[in-house]
XYZ file of C-alpha atoms in Angstrom:
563
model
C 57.049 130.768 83.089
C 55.856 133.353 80.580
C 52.428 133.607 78.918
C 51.418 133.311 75.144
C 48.712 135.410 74.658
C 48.003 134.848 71.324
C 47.447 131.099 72.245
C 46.968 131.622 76.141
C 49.426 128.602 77.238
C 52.481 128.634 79.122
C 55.506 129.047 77.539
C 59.488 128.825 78.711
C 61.261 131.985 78.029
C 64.789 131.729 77.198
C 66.330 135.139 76.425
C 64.454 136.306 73.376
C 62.258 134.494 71.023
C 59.139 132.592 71.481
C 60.454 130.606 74.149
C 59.961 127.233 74.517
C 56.979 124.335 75.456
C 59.227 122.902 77.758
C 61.739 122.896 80.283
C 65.542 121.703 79.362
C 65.974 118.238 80.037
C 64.639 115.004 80.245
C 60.818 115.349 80.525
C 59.229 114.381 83.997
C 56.740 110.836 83.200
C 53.411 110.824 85.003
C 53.486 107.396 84.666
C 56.552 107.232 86.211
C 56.333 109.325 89.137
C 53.157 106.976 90.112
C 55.421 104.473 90.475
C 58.267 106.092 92.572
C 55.506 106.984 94.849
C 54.058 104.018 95.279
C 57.232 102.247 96.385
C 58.893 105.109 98.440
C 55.063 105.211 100.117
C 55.974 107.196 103.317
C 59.848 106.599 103.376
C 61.449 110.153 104.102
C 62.446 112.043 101.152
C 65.470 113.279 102.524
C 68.832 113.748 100.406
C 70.870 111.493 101.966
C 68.506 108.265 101.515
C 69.303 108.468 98.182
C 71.165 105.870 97.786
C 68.308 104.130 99.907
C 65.855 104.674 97.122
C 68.146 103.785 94.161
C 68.150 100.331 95.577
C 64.531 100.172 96.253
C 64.308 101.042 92.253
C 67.258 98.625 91.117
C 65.598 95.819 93.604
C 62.267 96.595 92.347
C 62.548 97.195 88.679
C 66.266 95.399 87.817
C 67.465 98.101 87.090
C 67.431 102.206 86.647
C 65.935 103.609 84.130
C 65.631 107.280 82.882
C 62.455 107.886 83.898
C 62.335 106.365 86.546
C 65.493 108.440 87.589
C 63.974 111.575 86.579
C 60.729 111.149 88.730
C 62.955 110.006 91.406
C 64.575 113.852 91.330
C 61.180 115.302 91.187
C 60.034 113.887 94.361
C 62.999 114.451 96.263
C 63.875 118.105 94.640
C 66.965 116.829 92.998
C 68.679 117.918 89.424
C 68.820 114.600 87.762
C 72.517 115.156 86.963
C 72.907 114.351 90.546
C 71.106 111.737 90.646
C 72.509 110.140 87.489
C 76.511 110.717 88.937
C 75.818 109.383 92.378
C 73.851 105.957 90.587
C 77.088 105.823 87.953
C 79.435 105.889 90.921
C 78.185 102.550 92.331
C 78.802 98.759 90.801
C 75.521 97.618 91.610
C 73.259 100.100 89.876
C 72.533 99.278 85.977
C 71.703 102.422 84.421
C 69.326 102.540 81.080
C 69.219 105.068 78.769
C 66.368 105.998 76.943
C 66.033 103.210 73.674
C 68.497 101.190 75.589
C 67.928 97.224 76.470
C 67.700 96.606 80.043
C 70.085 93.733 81.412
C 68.065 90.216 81.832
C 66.293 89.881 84.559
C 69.249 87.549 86.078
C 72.358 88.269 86.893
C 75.526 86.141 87.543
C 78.853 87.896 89.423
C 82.087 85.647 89.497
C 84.641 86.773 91.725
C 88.070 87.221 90.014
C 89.608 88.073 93.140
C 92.957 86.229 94.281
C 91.745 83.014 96.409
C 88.609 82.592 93.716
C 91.633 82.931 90.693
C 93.831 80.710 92.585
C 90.411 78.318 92.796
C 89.681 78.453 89.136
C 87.380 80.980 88.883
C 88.697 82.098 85.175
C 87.827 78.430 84.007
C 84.592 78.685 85.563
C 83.545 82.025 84.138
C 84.108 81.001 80.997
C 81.984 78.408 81.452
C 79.447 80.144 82.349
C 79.735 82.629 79.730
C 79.676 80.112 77.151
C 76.784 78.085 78.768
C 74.233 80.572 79.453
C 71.969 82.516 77.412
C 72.839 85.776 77.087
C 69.238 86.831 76.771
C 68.257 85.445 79.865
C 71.525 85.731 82.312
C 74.227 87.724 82.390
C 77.458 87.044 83.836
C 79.434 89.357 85.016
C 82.985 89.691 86.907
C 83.333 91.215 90.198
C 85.040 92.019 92.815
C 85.820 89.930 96.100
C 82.552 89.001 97.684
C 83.850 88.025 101.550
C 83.530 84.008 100.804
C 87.680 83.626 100.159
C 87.312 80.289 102.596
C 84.700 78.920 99.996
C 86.436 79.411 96.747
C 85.474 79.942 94.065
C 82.351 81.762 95.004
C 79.757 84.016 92.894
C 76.163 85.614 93.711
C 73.225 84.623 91.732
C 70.808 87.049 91.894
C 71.443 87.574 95.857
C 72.548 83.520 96.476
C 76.079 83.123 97.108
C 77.099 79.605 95.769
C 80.436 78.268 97.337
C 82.925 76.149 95.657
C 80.879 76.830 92.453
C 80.208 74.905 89.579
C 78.207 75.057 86.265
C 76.291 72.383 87.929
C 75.589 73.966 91.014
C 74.285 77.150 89.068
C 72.161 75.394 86.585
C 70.579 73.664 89.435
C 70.216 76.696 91.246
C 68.315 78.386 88.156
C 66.279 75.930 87.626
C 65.058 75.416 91.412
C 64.384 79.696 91.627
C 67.146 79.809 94.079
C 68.338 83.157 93.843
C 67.748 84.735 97.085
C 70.255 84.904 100.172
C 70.542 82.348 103.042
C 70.358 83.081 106.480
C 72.928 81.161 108.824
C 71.760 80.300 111.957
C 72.995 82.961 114.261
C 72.281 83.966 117.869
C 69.335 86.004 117.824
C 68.393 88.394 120.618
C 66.599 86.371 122.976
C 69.493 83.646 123.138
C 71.973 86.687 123.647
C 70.071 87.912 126.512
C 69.621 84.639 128.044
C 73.230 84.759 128.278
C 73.569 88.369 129.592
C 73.944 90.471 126.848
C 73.016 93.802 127.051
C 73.146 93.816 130.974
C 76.606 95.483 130.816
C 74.913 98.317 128.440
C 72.293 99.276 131.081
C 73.782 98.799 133.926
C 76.564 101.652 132.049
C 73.510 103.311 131.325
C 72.128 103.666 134.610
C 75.389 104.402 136.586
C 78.461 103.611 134.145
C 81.367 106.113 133.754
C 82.747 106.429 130.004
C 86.445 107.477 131.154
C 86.363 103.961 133.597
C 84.982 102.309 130.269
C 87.493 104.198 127.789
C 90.165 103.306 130.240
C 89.324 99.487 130.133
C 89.581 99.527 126.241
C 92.743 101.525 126.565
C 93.975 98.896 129.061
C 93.159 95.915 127.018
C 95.740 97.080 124.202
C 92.428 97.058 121.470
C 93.211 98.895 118.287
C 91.101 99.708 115.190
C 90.967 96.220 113.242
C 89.432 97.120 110.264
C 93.286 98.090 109.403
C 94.626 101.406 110.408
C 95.543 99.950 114.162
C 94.543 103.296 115.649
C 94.140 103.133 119.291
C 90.331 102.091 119.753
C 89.248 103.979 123.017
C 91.216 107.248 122.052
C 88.652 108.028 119.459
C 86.269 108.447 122.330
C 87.977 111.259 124.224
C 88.774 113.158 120.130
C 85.037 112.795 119.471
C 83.717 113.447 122.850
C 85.609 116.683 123.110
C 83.966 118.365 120.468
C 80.156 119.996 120.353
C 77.191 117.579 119.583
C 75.174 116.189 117.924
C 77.841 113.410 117.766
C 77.073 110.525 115.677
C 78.755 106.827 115.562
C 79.232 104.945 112.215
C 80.151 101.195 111.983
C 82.515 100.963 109.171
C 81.195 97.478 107.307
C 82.033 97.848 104.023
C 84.945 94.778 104.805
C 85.583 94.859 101.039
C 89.571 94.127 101.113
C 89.622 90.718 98.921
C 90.987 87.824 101.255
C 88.914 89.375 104.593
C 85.739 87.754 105.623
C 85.996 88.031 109.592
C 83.606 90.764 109.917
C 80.817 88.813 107.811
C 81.907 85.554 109.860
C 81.099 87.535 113.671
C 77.865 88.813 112.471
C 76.809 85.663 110.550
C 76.743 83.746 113.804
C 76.748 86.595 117.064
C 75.335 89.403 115.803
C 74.466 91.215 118.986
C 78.232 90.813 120.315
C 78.719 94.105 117.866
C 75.380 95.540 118.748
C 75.977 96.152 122.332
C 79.621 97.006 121.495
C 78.851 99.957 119.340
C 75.868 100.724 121.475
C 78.116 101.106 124.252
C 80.486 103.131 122.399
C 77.285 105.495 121.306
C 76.805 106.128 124.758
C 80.354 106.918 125.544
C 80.350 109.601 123.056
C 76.840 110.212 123.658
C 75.685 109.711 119.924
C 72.125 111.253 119.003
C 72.166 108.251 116.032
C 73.723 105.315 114.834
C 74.777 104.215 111.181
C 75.790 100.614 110.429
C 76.927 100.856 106.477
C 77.181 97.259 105.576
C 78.358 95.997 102.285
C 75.691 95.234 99.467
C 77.743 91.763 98.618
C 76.648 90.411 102.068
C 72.531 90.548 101.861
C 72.377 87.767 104.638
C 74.122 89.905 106.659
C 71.788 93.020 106.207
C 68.924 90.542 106.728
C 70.360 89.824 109.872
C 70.454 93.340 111.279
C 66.959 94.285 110.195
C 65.847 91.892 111.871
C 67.636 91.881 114.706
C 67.175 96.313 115.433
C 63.665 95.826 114.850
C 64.134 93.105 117.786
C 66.096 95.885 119.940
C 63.211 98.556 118.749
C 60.817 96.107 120.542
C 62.198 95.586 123.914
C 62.761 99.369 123.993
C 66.938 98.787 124.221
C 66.783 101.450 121.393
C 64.735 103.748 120.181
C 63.015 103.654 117.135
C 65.400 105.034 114.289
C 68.364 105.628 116.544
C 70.403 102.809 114.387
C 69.942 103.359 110.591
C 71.055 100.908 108.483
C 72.492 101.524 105.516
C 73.230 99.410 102.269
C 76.693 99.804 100.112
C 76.210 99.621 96.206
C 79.653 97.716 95.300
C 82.219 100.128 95.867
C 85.753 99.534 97.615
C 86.631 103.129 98.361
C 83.795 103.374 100.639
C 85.766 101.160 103.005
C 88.139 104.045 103.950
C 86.019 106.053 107.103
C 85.510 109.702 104.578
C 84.425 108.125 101.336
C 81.890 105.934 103.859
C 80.647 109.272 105.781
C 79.657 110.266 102.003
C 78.247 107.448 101.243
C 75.798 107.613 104.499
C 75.278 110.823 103.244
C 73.586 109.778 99.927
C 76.435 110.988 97.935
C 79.034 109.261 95.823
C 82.277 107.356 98.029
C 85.417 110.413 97.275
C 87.297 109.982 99.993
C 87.850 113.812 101.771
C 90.742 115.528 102.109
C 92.285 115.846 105.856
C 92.022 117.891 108.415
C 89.752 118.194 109.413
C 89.197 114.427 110.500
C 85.977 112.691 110.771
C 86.327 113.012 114.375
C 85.991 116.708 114.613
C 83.414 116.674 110.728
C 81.904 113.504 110.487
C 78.038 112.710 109.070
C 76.544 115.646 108.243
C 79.549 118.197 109.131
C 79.485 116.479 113.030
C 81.642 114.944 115.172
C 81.334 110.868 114.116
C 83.065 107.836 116.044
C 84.135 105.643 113.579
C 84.651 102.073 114.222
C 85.246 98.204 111.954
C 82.454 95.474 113.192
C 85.416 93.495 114.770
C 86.105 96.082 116.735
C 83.009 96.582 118.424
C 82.729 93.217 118.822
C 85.584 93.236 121.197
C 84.408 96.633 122.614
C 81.394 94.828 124.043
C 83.575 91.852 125.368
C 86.238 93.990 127.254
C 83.128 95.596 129.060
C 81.961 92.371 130.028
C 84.705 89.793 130.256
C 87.580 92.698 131.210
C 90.143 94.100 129.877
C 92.337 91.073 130.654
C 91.040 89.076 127.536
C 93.490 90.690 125.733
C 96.088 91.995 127.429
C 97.274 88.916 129.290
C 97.911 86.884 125.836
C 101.354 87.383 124.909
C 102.788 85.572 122.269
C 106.189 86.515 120.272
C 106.446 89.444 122.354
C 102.997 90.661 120.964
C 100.160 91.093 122.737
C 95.949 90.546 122.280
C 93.985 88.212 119.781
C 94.017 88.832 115.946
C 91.501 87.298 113.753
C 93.074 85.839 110.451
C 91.000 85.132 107.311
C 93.157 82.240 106.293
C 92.354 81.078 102.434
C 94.544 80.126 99.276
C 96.365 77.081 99.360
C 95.447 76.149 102.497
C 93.338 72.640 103.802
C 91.250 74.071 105.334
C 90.520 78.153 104.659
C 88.474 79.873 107.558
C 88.503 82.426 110.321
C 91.397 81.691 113.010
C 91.642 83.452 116.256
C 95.049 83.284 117.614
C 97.531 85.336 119.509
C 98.315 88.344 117.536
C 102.082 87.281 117.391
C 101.403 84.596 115.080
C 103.542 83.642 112.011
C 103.036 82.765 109.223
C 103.644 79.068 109.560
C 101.664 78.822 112.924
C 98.566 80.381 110.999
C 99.116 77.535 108.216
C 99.205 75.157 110.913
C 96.208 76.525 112.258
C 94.401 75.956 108.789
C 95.535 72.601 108.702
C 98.658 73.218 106.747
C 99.226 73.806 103.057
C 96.726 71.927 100.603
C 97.681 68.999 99.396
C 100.371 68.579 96.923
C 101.510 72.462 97.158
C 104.011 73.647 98.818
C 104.576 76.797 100.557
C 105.981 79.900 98.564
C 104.530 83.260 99.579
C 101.609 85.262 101.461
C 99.592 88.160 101.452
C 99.735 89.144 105.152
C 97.081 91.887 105.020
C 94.939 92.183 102.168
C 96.285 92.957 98.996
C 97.434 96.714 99.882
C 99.580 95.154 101.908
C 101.826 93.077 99.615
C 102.862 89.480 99.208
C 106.172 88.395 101.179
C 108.089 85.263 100.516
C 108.078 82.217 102.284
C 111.649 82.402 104.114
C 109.697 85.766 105.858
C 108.184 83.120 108.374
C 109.194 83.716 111.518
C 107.798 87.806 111.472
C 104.817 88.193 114.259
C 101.593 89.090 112.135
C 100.580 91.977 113.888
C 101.029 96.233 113.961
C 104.117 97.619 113.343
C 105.902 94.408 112.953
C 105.651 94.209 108.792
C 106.547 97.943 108.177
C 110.308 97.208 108.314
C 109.555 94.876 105.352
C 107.881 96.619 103.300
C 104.250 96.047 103.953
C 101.783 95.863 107.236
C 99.160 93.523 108.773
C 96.390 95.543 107.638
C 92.680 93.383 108.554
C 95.080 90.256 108.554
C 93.791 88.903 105.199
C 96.495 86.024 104.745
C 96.363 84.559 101.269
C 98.800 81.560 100.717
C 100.497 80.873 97.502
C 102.027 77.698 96.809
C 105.126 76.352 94.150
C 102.414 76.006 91.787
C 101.672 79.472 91.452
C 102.944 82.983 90.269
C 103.929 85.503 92.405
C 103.882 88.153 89.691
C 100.571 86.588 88.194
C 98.950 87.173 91.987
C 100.425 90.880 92.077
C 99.071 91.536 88.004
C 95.425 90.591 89.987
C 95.954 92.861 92.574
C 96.542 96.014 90.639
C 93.810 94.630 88.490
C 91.290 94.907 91.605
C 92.954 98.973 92.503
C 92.427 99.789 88.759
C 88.630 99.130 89.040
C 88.083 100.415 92.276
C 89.765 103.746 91.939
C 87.542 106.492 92.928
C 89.066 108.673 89.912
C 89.175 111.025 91.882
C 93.010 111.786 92.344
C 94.749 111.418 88.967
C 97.915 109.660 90.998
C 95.865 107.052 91.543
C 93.447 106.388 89.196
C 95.871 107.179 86.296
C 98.762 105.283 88.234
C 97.033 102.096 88.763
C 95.328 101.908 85.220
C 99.492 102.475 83.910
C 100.766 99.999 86.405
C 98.217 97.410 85.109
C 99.673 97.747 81.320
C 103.154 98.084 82.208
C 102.521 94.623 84.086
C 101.431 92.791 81.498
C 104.335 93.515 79.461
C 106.201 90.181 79.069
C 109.486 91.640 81.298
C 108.752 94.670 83.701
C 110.159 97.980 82.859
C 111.539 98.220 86.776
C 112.872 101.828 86.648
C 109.600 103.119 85.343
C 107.906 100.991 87.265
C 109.255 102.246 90.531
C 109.259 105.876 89.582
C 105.235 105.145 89.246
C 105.389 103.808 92.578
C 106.735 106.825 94.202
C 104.096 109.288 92.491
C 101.336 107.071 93.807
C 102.654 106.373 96.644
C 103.078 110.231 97.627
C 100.371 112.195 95.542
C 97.584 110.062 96.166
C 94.907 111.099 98.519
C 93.740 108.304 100.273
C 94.847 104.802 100.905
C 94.258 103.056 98.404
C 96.515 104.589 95.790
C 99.339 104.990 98.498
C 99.232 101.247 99.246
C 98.498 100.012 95.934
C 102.305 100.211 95.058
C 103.739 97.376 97.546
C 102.691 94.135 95.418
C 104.585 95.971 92.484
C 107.606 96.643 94.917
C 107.718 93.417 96.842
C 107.448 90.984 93.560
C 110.441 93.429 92.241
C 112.226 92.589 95.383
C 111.493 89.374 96.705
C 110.333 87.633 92.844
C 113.081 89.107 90.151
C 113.115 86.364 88.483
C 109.397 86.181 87.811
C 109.779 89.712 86.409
């Protein structure tokens, strides 16, 4: 800052001239930074909370607006365009413009995702887009919200309401139900009652982590959030390397037709706890993350309350597990774009090497692992290894969890021998719904395709799909029936990888958005089609544009004449 003399005020130079009054930019609101003050009160300012604080303003205000955006950078030393990219980035964060309405202060999402279409959730959007006042509610689309078993589904406000209707929401409204519900679940004194944690500190006090790593090794447990890696040879890759190590629990579970993960920690909660506490302490972790998805707020309620419980009885100490809230954003389920998110920033998945194990959370070796996972972690220690390993079924061995729904009788979370078909997990669900019979499946989520029905007898487990053209992924299985279109359910699919591109790559974003018009054309253009396939399939960066292909390729294959 220069000063004018002849007026004796501060002035900004720029080059020559008289300079000017004030900086570039939006202009900083006293008014404004009152506020962010007051509700950060003494909440670190550090520059990976941002994300943190963006919620606190969304949650607090209903939305973001400029100025509050701008005082938000001033108190954390941050250029607003940083701010402003990172808030864009997420789904959940409405962003207002100076002179720009603010969305009502209620807000309706529908999930369009393939069990809710399949349950009629086009039919009731409309409904509710015709029947409420714009003024007062808006209603919105949105991605799959982890309730596939309770079709159609959609949050109001933070209230999930299963097998919606008009009804149910206008009911809802009126009665000022718009906040989440908490299950009952087994809270910590029940857990202990029944043991838990004694396996933790008894490791604690005299465990070996090879013995432990050996037991996971034993028990056949890979990564089920749905790359299948080995689970305890992540602890020797991330062990080997310098510290501070950190652990992140990867539960952004945001694959439409998966709900496990929200079903274990909706009713044992400290199962995964221990599990990825014990897994900390294998690695020797200085700090824990949990990154949970914003679409399950019961869930986070849960694990508030539940490591304040842990802070308490001194199994932790305080701030060694931070939680951390999603914003609506798929990517962030692959283990890179999540590490970013932790890190305040917006979900881009890296590029690789070097892997998360050697430059996790800040730039440091980080054990990655799904909530399901852990949850078996902390059940091998205690139960042994044999839980798993001595199931065999179909030559397959272990337990998979399916997240049956579609048109099934009765949609829900099946554990059964990871050799399962397809027809024994129907069975399992009570068979097909009534009046439909069986046509085709999405065995994994839908990255991983839909197969037809005569592909029943194929164990649903690792490396038994590949030669087919598609893979188990977090065993999603999504049941079609006679009654419905195979090429219809694919058109959704690319639908969901066309709004949850990171944009970052253009294979993918500029694939899937190409994929989704060529689709719609009333008879597929298969040689173009295919050639798009192969670009996205081997130019993308991360996993979602590589997978996103195979419901294009298996409806081509297994569907022609739908096409």
């Amino acid at each position: 800052m220069a000063l004018d003399h002849e007026n004796g005020v501060g002035v900004w130079k720029s080059g020559r001239g008289k300079g000017r009054a004030m900086p570039k930019g939006r202009q900083l609101d006293e008014g404004a930074l009152a506020e962010v003050r007051e509700l950060l009160g003494n909440r670190p300012r550090r520059r990976d909370l941002l994300i943190e604080h963006l919620h606190l303003l969304q949650d607090h205000f209903g939305h973001l607006s400029a100025r509050h955006m701008r005082a938000l950078g001033e108190e954390m030393r941050l250029p607003m365009a940083e701010i402003w990219e990172v808030a864009s980035f997420y789904a959940h964060f409405d962003l207002v413009k100076e002179g720009e309405t603010p969305p009502p202060a209620l807000t309706i999402r529908v999930c369009d995702s393939l069990s809710c279409e399949l349950a009629g959730a086009e039919a009731l959007l409309a409904a509710l887009s015709d029947g409420m006042d714009p003024a007062q509610v808006r209603v919105l689309r949105a991605p799959c919200m982890g309730r596939c078993d309770t079709a159609p589904v959609l949050e109001l406000g933070h209230n999930h309401i299963d097998r919606a209707t008009p009804q149910k929401v206008a009911a809802a409204i009126s009665a000022g139900d718009t906040h989440a519900h908490l299950p009952d679940y087994q809270a910590l004194d029940s857990y202990r009652a029944g043991g838990g944690y004694g396996t933790l500190l008894n490791l604690r006090e005299s465990g070996d982590w090879e013995k432990v790593q050996a037991q996971v090794l034993d028990s056949g447990l890979r990564g089920l959030g749905g790359a299948g890696f080995p689970s305890g040879k992540k602890w020797g890759f991330v062990r080997a390397n310098p510290g501070p190590r950190y652990l992140a629990v990867n539960g952004d579970e945001g694959e439409p037709g998966t709900f496990k993960d929200r079903y274990y920690l909706e009713c044992t909660p400290h199962l995964m706890l221990e599990g990825m506490l014990i897994a900390a302490w294998a690695v020797e972790a200085a700090r824990c993350y949990i990154y949970m998805r914003d679409e399950y707020p019961a869930v986070l309620q849960i694990l508030r309350r539940e490591i304040a419980a842990l802070e308490a009885v001194d199994i932790i100490a305080p701030g060694y597990v931070e939680l951390r809230r999603g914003a609506g954003a798929y990517i962030c389920g692959e283990e890179s774009a999540m590490i970013e998110s932790i890190e305040g920033k917006r979900g881009l998945p890296r590029h690789r090497p070097p892997y998360v194990a050697q430059v996790g959370i800040f730039g440091q070796p980080t054990l990655v692992h799904n909530v399901e996972t852990l949850h078996w972690v902390a059940r091998i220690c205690r139960e042994g290894p044999q839980i798993l390993s001595d199931i065999e079924h179909n030559g397959r061995k272990g337990l998979r969890s399916y997240s049956v729904s579609g048109r099934v009788a009765q949609p829900g979370v099946y554990l059964l021998p990871a050799g399962s078909t397809i027809r024994e997990v129907i069975a399992a669900a009570g068979g097909m719904a009534e009046g439909h019979g069986f046509k085709a499946y999405q065995p994994g989520g839908p990255s991983s395709g839909i197969l037809p029905a005569h592909l029943d007898d194929v164990p649903l487990d690792f490396d038994t799909l590949q030669a087919h053209g598609s893979f188990i992924g977090s065993a999603a299985v999504v049941v079609l029936s006679d009654q419905d279109s195979a090429r219809a359910a694919a058109l959704n699919m690319l639908r969901f990888f066309e709004d949850e591109s990171c944009g970052q790559c253009t294979p993918c974003r500029a694939g899937c958005e190409k994929a989704v018009k060529l689709m719609q054309a009333e008879h597929w253009d298969q040689p173009l089609l295919e050639e798009l396939c192969t670009v996205m399939q081997d130019a993308s960066i991360c996993g979602l544009g590589q997978a996103a292909p195979n419901p294009i390729r298996l409806v081509m294959k297994h569907f022609a004449d739908e096409v």
